Coordinates of C-alpha atoms in Angstrom, one line a residue:
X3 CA -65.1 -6.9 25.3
X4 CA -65.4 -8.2 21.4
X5 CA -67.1 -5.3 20.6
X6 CA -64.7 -2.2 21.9
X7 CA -62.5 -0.2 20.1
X8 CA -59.8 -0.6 20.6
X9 CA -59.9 -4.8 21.3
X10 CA -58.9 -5.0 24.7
X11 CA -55.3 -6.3 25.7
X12 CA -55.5 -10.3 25.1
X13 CA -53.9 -10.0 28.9
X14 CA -57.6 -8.9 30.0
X15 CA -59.5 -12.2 27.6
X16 CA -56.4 -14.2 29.7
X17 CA -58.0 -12.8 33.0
X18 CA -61.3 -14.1 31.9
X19 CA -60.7 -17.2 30.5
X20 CA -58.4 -18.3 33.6
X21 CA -61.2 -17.4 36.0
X22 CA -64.1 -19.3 33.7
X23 CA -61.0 -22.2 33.6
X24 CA -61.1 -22.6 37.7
X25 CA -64.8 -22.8 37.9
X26 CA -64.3 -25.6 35.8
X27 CA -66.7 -24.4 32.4
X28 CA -63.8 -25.8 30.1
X29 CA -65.9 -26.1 27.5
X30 CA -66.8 -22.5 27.2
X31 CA -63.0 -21.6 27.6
X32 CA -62.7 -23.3 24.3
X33 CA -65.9 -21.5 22.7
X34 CA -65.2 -18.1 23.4
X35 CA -61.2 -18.4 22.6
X36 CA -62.2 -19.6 18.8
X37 CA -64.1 -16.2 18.8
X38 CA -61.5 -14.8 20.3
X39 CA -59.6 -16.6 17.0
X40 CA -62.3 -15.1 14.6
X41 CA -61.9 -11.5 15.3
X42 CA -57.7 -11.4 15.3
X43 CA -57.2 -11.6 18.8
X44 CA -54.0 -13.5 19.1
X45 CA -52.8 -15.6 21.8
X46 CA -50.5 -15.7 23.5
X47 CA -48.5 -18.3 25.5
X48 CA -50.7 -17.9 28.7
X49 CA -53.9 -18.5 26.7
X50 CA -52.9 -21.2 25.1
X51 CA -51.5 -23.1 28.1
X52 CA -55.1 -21.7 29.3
X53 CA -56.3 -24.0 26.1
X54 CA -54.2 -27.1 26.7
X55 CA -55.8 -27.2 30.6
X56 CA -59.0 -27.2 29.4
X57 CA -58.6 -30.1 27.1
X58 CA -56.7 -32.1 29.7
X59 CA -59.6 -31.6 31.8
X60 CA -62.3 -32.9 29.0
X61 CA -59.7 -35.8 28.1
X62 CA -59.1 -34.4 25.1
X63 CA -55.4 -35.0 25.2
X64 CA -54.8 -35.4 21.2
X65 CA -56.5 -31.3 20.8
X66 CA -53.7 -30.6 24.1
X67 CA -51.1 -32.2 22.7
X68 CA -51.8 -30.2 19.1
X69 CA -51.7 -26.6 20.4
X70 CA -48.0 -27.5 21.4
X71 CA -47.8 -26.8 17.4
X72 CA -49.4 -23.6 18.0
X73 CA -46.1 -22.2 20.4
X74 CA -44.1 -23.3 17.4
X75 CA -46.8 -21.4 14.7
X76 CA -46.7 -18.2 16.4
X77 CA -43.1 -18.1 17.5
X78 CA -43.7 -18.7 21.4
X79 CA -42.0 -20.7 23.8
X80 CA -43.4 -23.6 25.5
X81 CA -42.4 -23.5 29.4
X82 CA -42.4 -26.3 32.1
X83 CA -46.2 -25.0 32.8
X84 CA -46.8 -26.2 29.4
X85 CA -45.5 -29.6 29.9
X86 CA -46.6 -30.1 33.1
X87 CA -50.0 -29.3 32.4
X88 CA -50.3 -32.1 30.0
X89 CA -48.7 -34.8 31.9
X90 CA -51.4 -33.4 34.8
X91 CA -53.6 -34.0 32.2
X92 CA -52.5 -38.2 31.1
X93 CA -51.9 -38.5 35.0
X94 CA -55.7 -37.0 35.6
X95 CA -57.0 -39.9 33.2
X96 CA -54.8 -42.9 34.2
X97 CA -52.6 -42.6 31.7
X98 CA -49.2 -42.5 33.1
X99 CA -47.5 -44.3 30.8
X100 CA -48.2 -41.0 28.4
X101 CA -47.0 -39.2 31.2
X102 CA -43.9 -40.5 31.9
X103 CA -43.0 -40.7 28.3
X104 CA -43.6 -36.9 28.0
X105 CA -41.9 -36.4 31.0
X106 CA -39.0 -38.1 28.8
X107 CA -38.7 -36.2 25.6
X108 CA -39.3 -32.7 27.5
X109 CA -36.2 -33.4 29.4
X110 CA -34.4 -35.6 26.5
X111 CA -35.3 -32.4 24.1
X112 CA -33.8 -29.9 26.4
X113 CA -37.0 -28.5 25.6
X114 CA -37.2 -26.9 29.5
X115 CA -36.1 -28.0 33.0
X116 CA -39.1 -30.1 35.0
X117 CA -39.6 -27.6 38.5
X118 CA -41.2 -29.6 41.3
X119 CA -44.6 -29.4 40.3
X120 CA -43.4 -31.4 37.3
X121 CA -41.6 -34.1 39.2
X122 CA -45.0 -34.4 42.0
X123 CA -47.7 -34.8 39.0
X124 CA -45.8 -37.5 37.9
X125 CA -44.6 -38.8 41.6
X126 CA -48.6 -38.8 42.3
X127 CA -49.0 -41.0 38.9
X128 CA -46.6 -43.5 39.3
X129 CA -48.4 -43.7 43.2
X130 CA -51.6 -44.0 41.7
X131 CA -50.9 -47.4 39.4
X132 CA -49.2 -48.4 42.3
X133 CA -45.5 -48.2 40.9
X134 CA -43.5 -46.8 44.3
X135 CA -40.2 -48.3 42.9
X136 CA -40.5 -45.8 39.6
X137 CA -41.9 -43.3 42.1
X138 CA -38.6 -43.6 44.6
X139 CA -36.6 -43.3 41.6
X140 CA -37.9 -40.0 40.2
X141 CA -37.7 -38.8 43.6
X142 CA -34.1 -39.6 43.0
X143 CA -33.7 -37.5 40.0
X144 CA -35.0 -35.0 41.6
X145 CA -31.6 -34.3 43.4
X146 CA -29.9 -35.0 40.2
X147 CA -31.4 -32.3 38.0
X148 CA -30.9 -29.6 41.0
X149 CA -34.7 -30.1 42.0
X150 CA -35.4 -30.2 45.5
X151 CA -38.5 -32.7 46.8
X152 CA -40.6 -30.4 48.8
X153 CA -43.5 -32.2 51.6
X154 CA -45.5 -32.9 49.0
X155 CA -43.4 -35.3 47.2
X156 CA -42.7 -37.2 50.0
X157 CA -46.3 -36.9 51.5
X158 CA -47.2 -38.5 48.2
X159 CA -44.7 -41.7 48.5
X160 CA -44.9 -42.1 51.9
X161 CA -48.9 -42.4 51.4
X162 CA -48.2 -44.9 48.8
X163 CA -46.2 -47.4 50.6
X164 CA -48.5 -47.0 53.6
X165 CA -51.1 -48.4 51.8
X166 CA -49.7 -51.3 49.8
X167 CA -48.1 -51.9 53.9
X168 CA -44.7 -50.9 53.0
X169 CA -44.3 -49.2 56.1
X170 CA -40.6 -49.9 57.0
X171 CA -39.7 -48.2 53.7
X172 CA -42.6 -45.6 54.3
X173 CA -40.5 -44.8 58.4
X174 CA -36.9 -44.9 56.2
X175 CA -38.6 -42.0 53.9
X176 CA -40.1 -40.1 56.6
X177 CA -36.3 -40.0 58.3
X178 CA -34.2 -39.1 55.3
X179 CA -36.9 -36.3 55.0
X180 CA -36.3 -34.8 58.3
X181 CA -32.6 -35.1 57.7
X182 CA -32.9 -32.6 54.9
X183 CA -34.7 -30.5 56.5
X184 CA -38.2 -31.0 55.7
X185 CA -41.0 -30.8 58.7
X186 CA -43.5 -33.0 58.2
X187 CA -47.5 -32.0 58.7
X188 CA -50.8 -33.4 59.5
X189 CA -51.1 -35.6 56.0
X190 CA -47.7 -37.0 56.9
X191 CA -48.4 -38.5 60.4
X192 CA -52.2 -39.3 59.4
X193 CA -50.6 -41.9 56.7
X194 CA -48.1 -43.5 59.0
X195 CA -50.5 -43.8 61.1
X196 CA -52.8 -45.5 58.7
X197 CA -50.1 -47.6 57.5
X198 CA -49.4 -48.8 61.2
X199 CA -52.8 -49.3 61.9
X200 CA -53.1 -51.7 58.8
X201 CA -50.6 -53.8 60.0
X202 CA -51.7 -53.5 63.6
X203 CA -48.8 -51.8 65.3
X204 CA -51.0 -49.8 67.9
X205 CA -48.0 -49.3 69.9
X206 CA -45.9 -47.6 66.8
X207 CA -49.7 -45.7 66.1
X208 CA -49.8 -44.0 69.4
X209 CA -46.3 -43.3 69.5
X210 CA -46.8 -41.2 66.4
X211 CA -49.9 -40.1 67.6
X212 CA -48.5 -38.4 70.5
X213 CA -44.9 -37.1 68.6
X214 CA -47.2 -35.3 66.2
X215 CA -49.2 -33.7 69.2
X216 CA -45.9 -33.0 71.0
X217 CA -44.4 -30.6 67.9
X218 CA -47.5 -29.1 67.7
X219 CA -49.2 -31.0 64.9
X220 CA -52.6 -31.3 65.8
X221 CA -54.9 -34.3 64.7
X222 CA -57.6 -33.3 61.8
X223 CA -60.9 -35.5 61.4
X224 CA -58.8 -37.9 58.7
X225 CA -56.3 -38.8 61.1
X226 CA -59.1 -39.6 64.2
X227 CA -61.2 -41.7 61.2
X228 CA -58.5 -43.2 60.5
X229 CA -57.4 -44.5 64.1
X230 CA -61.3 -45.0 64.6
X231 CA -61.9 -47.4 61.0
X232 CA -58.3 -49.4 61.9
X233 CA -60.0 -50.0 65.8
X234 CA -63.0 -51.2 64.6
X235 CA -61.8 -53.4 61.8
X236 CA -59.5 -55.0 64.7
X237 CA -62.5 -55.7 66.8
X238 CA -61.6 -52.6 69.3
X239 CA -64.8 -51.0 69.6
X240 CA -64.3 -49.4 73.2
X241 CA -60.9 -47.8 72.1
X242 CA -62.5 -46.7 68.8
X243 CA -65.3 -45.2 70.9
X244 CA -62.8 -43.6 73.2
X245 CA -61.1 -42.0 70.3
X246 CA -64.6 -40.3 69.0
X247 CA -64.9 -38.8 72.2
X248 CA -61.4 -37.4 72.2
X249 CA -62.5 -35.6 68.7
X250 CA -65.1 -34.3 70.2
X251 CA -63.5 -32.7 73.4
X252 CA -61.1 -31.7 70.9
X253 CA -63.7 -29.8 69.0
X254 CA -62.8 -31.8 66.2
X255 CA -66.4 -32.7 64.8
X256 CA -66.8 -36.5 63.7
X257 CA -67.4 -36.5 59.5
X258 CA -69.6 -39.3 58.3
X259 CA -67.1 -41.7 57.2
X260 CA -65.9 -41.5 61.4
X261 CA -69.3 -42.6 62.6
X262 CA -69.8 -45.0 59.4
X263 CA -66.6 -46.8 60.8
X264 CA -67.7 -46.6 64.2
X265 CA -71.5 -48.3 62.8
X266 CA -69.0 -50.8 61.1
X267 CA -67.7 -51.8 63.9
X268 CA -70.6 -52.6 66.6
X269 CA -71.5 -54.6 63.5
X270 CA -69.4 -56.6 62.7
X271 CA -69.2 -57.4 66.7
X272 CA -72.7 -58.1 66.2
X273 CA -73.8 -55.2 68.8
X274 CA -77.2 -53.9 66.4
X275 CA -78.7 -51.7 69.5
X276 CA -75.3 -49.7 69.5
X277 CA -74.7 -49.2 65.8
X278 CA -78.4 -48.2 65.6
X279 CA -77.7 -45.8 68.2
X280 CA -74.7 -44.3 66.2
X281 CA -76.9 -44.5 62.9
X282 CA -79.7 -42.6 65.1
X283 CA -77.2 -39.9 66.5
X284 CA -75.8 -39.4 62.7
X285 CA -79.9 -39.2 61.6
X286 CA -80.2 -36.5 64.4
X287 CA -77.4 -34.4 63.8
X288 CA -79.0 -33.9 60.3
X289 CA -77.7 -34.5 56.3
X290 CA -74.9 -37.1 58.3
X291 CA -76.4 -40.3 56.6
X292 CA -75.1 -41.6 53.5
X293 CA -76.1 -44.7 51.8
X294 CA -72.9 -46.3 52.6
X295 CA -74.4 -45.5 56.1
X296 CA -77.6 -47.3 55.2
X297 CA -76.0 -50.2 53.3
X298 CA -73.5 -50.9 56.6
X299 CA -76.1 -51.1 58.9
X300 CA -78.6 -52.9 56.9
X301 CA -75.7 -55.4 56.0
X302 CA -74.9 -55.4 60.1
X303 CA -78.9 -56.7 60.5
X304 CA -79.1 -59.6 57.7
X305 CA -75.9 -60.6 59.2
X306 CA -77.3 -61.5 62.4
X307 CA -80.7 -62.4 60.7
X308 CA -82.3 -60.0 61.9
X309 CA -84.1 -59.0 58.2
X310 CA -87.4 -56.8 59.7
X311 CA -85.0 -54.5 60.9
X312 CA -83.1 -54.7 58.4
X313 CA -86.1 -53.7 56.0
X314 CA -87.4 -50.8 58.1
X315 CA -83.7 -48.9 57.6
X316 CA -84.4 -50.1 53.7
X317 CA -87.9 -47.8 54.0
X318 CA -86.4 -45.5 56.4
X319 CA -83.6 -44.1 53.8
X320 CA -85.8 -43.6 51.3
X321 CA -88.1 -41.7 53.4
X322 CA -84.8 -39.7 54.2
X323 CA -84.6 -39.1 50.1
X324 CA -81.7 -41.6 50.0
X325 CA -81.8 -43.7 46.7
X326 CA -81.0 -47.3 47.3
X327 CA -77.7 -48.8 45.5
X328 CA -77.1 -51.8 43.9
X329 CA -75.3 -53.0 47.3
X330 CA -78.0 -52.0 49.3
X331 CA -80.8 -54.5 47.3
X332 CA -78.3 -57.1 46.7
X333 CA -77.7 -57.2 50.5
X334 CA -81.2 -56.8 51.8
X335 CA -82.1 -59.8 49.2
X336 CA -79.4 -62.1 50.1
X337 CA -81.0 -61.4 53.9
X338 CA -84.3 -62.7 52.8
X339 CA -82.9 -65.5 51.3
X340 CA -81.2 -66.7 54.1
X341 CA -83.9 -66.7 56.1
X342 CA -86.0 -68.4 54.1
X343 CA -88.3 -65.6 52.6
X344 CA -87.8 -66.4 48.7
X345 CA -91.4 -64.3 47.8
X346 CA -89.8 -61.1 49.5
X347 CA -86.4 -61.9 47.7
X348 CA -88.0 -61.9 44.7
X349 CA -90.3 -59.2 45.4
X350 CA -87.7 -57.1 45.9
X351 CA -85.5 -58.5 42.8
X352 CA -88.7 -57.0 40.8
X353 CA -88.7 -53.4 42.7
X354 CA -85.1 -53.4 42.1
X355 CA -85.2 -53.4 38.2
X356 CA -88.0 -51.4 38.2
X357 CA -86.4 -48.4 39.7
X358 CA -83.5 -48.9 37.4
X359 CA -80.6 -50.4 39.5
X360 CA -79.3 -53.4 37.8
X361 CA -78.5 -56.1 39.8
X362 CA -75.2 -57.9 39.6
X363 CA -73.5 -61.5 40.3
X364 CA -73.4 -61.2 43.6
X365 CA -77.3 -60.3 43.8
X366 CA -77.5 -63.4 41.7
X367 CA -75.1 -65.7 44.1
X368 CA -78.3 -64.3 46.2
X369 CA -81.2 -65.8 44.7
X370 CA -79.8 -68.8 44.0
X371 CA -78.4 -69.9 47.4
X372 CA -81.8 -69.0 48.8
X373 CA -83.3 -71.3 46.2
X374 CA -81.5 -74.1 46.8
X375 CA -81.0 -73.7 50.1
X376 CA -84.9 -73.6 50.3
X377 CA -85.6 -76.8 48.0
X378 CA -86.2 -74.9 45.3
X379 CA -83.5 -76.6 43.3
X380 CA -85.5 -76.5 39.5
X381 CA -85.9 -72.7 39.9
X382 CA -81.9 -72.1 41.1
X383 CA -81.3 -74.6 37.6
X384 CA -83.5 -72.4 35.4
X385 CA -82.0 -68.9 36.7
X386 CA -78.4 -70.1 36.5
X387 CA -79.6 -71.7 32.5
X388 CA -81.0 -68.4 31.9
X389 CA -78.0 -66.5 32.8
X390 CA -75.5 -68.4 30.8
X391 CA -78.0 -68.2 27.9
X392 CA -77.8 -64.3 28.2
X393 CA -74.2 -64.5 28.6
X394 CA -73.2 -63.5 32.0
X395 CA -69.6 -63.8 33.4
X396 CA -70.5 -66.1 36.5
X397 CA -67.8 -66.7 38.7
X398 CA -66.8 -70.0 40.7
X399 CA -69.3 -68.9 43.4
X400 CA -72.3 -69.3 41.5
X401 CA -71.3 -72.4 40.3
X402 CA -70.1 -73.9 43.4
X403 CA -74.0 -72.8 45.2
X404 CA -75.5 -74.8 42.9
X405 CA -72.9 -77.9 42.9
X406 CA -73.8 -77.9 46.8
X407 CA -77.2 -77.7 46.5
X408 CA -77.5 -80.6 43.9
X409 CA -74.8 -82.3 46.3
X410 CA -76.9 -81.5 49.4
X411 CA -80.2 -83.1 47.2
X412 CA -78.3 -86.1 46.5
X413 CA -78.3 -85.3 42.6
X414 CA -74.8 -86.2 42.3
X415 CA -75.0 -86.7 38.6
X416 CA -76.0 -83.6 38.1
X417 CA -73.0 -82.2 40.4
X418 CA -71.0 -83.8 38.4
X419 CA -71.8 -82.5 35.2
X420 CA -71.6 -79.1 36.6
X421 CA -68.6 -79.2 37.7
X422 CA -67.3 -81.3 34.8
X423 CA -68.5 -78.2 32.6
X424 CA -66.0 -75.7 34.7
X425 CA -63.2 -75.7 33.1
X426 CA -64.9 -75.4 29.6
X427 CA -66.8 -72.0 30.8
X428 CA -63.0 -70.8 31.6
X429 CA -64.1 -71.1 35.3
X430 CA -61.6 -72.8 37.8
X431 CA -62.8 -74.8 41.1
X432 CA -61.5 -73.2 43.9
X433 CA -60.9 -75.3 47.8
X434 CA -64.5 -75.2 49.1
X435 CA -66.2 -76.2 45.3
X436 CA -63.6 -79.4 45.7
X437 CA -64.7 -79.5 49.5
X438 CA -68.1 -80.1 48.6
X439 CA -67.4 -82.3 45.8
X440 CA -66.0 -84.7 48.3
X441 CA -68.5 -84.6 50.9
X442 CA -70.9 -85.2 48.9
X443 CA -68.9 -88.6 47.1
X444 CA -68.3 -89.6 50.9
X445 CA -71.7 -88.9 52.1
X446 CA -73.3 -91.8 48.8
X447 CA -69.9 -93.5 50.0
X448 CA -68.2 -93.4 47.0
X449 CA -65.0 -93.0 48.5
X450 CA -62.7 -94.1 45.9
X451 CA -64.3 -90.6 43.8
X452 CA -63.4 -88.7 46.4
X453 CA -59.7 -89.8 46.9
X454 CA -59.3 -89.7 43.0
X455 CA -60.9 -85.8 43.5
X456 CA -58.7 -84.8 46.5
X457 CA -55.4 -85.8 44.3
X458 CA -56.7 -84.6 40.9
X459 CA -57.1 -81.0 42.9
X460 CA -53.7 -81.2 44.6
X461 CA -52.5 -81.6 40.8
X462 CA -54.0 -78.4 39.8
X463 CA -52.4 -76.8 42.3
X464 CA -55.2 -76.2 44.4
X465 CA -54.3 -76.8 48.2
X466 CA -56.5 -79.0 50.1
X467 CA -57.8 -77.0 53.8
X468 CA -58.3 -78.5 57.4
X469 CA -61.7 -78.6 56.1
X470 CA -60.9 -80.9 52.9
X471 CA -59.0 -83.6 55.1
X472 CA -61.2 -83.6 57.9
X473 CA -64.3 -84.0 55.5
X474 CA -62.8 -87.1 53.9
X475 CA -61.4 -88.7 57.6
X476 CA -64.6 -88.1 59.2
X477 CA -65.8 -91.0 56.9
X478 CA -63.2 -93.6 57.3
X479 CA -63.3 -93.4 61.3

């Protein structure tokens, strides 16, 4: 095309560059249009919003933000694509601040009216930090500025306050969009489902379950998975079962994250032969495991201490071409530490650095509970010496392992410089770090430490538990 005679129509490089824009080669977009540039091919309005796209996309927002200039160089007008582009783009990168103040001085400036796509991107951004009140509002002034909210906007709200369990005000906004006229779909229902199911209205969940079915809205696979995760998480494994097989008389085919739920929840009941029966059916059917799939039912064995098994799912997904996460070693070593297998633990710590996965402080909070718990108190010292020395951010879990392990060894000097040393490493005792504090006082029967230690905590405003009292009363009876 850069070499006819006449150059072809920048309309045609437009056609081009639009189509190499969707498949997502934004970088080349930007090649071939300085080129373009070289040669005295000029663009034109559609190119250049074509331009500011692709720099959204590589979150280059200063280079979008410049080729606003350009409309004004060449004598074009910018239009509410333009603007809404870039605030896609600060929305796109968690920057809605930037967005909203865009949104401001493209509407203070009279520079073009925002259309609805405008008014979702930034609905969806406000939603995304969490802000529903700012959301609410802008669905608002929607109405105000002669914009109409269309199912998407209030798809995207009523999404919002369904998660953060705002599900009164969630019901209020799926009514007042009805009442203007707006029939809800699929994504709708599936959210106020969710948001019931959170808050474990199963009544209000099959209500809506069976209005959406009644006006012709069919369940998809999100709306079953979600029914199917809340079931499980509530302990209602029959039900949740039941509701699998309705997807599948339904033709509706399970997805992963259905049976991964499902796995979840013979797990946590501590049922292994039926979640390794789900994570069997899911190997069967063929590219349906995940690692999350591994990790869940790996976590389900240690759990119940049950670490061989465990260990052969560990080999198993690697034979399967899975690579193991950081959640899936941490878990599998916290299993042989709690039962007592510190040379597989370890063994394992080794394999996992060697394959490149870097272990965290929670793989950590591992090793060393297994340690102490194992009277290998000296090592669990050493490790936790070695990780301050390099500088890790240890949390009060770590420290509060060790303070009951030295508590449990009857090293109560030593539990009390640790925890003495808290508040210097900006680390705060929490209830069960004070908890074993005071056992261990009562258990050398320095009870007089312990009282001082159960009203110095009250004073930090850290409420004593059932377990806090009863610790201390068990030794006066």
């Amino acid at each position: 095309m850069l070499q006819r005679r006449p150059l072809p129509s920048v309309v045609r490089f437009n056609q081009l560059l639009g189509q190499l824009a969707k498949l997502k080669h934004y970088s080349a977009v930007l090649s071939l249009n300085r080129q373009m540039g070289l040669i005295g091919i000029a663009s034109d309005a559609y190119t250049l919003n074509i331009i500011i796209n692709c720099y959204c996309h590589l979150n280059r927002m200063g280079f979008g933000l410049s080729v606003l200039g350009q409309f004004f160089k060449l004598g074009l007008q910018s239009s509410v694509t333009t603007f809404t582009t870039l605030i896609h783009g600060f929305v796109l990168h968690n920057r809605v601040a930037e967005a909203a103040r865009l949104f401001s001085k493209m509407v203070g400036r009279g520079h073009c009216q925002p259309n609805v796509f405008t008014f979702n991107t930034l609905v969806k951004g406000f939603c995304m930090i969490g802000n529903n009140r700012a959301a609410i509002q802008l669905l608002g002034k929607m109405e105000e500025r002669g914009c109409e909210p269309d199912i998407v906007t209030y798809n995207t709200v009523i999404d919002s306050l369904c998660k953060d369990t705002l599900v009164d005000q969630a019901l209020n906004l799926f009514t007042e969009m009805i009442t203007r006229g707006i029939a809800p779909n699929v994504v709708t229902y599936t959210s106020l489902i969710q948001g019931v199911c959170n808050i474990g209205q199963w009544k209000e969940a099959k209500r809506l379950l069976n209005e959406m079915v009644s006006k012709n809205i069919f369940p998809d696979v999100r709306t079953f998975t979600v029914l199917v995760d809340a079931l499980c998480k509530e302990g209602m494994i029959v039900e949740a079962k039941s509701v699998v097989e309705m997807m599948i008389q339904r033709h509706i085919e399970p997805d992963i994250s259905t049976y991964n739920s499902l796995m979840d929840g013979y797990c946590l009941r501590g049922e292994m032969d039926e979640a390794k029966q789900v994570f069997d059916l899911m190997v069967s059917k063929g590219s349906m495991v995940n690692v999350r799939s591994c990790n869940i039912l790996i976590n389900g064995f240690c759990k119940h201490k049950k670490i061989d098994e465990a260990n052969k799912v560990f080999q198993e997904m690697r034979c399967m071409g899975l690579v193991p996460n950081t959640i899936t070693f941490t878990t599998l070593i916290d299993g042989f530490c709690k039962v007592g297998r510190i040379k597989d633990a370890q063994k394992l710590f080794c394999e996992m650095q060697g394959c490149g996965q870097l272990p965290n402080v929670n793989t950590y909070a591992g090793i060393l509970d297994g340690l102490c718990n194992n009277q290998q108190l000296s090592k669990a010292l050493e490790l936790l010496r070695e990780l301050e020395s390099n500088k890790w951010e240890l949390n009060i879990v770590i420290y509060t392992i060790i303070i009951d392990g030295l508590c449990k060894a009857g090293e109560m000097v030593s539990a009390i410089d640790v925890f003495s040393g808290l508040s210097s490493k900006g680390v705060q005792p929490d209830v069960r770090t004070y908890t074993i504090m005071i056992s261990g006082f009562c258990k050398r029967g320095l009870l007089s430490e312990a009282e001082n230690l159960l009203r110095g905590m009250e004073e930090k405003g850290c409420s004593p538990n059932d377990c806090t009292y009863n610790t201390i009363m068990r030794f006066y009876q």
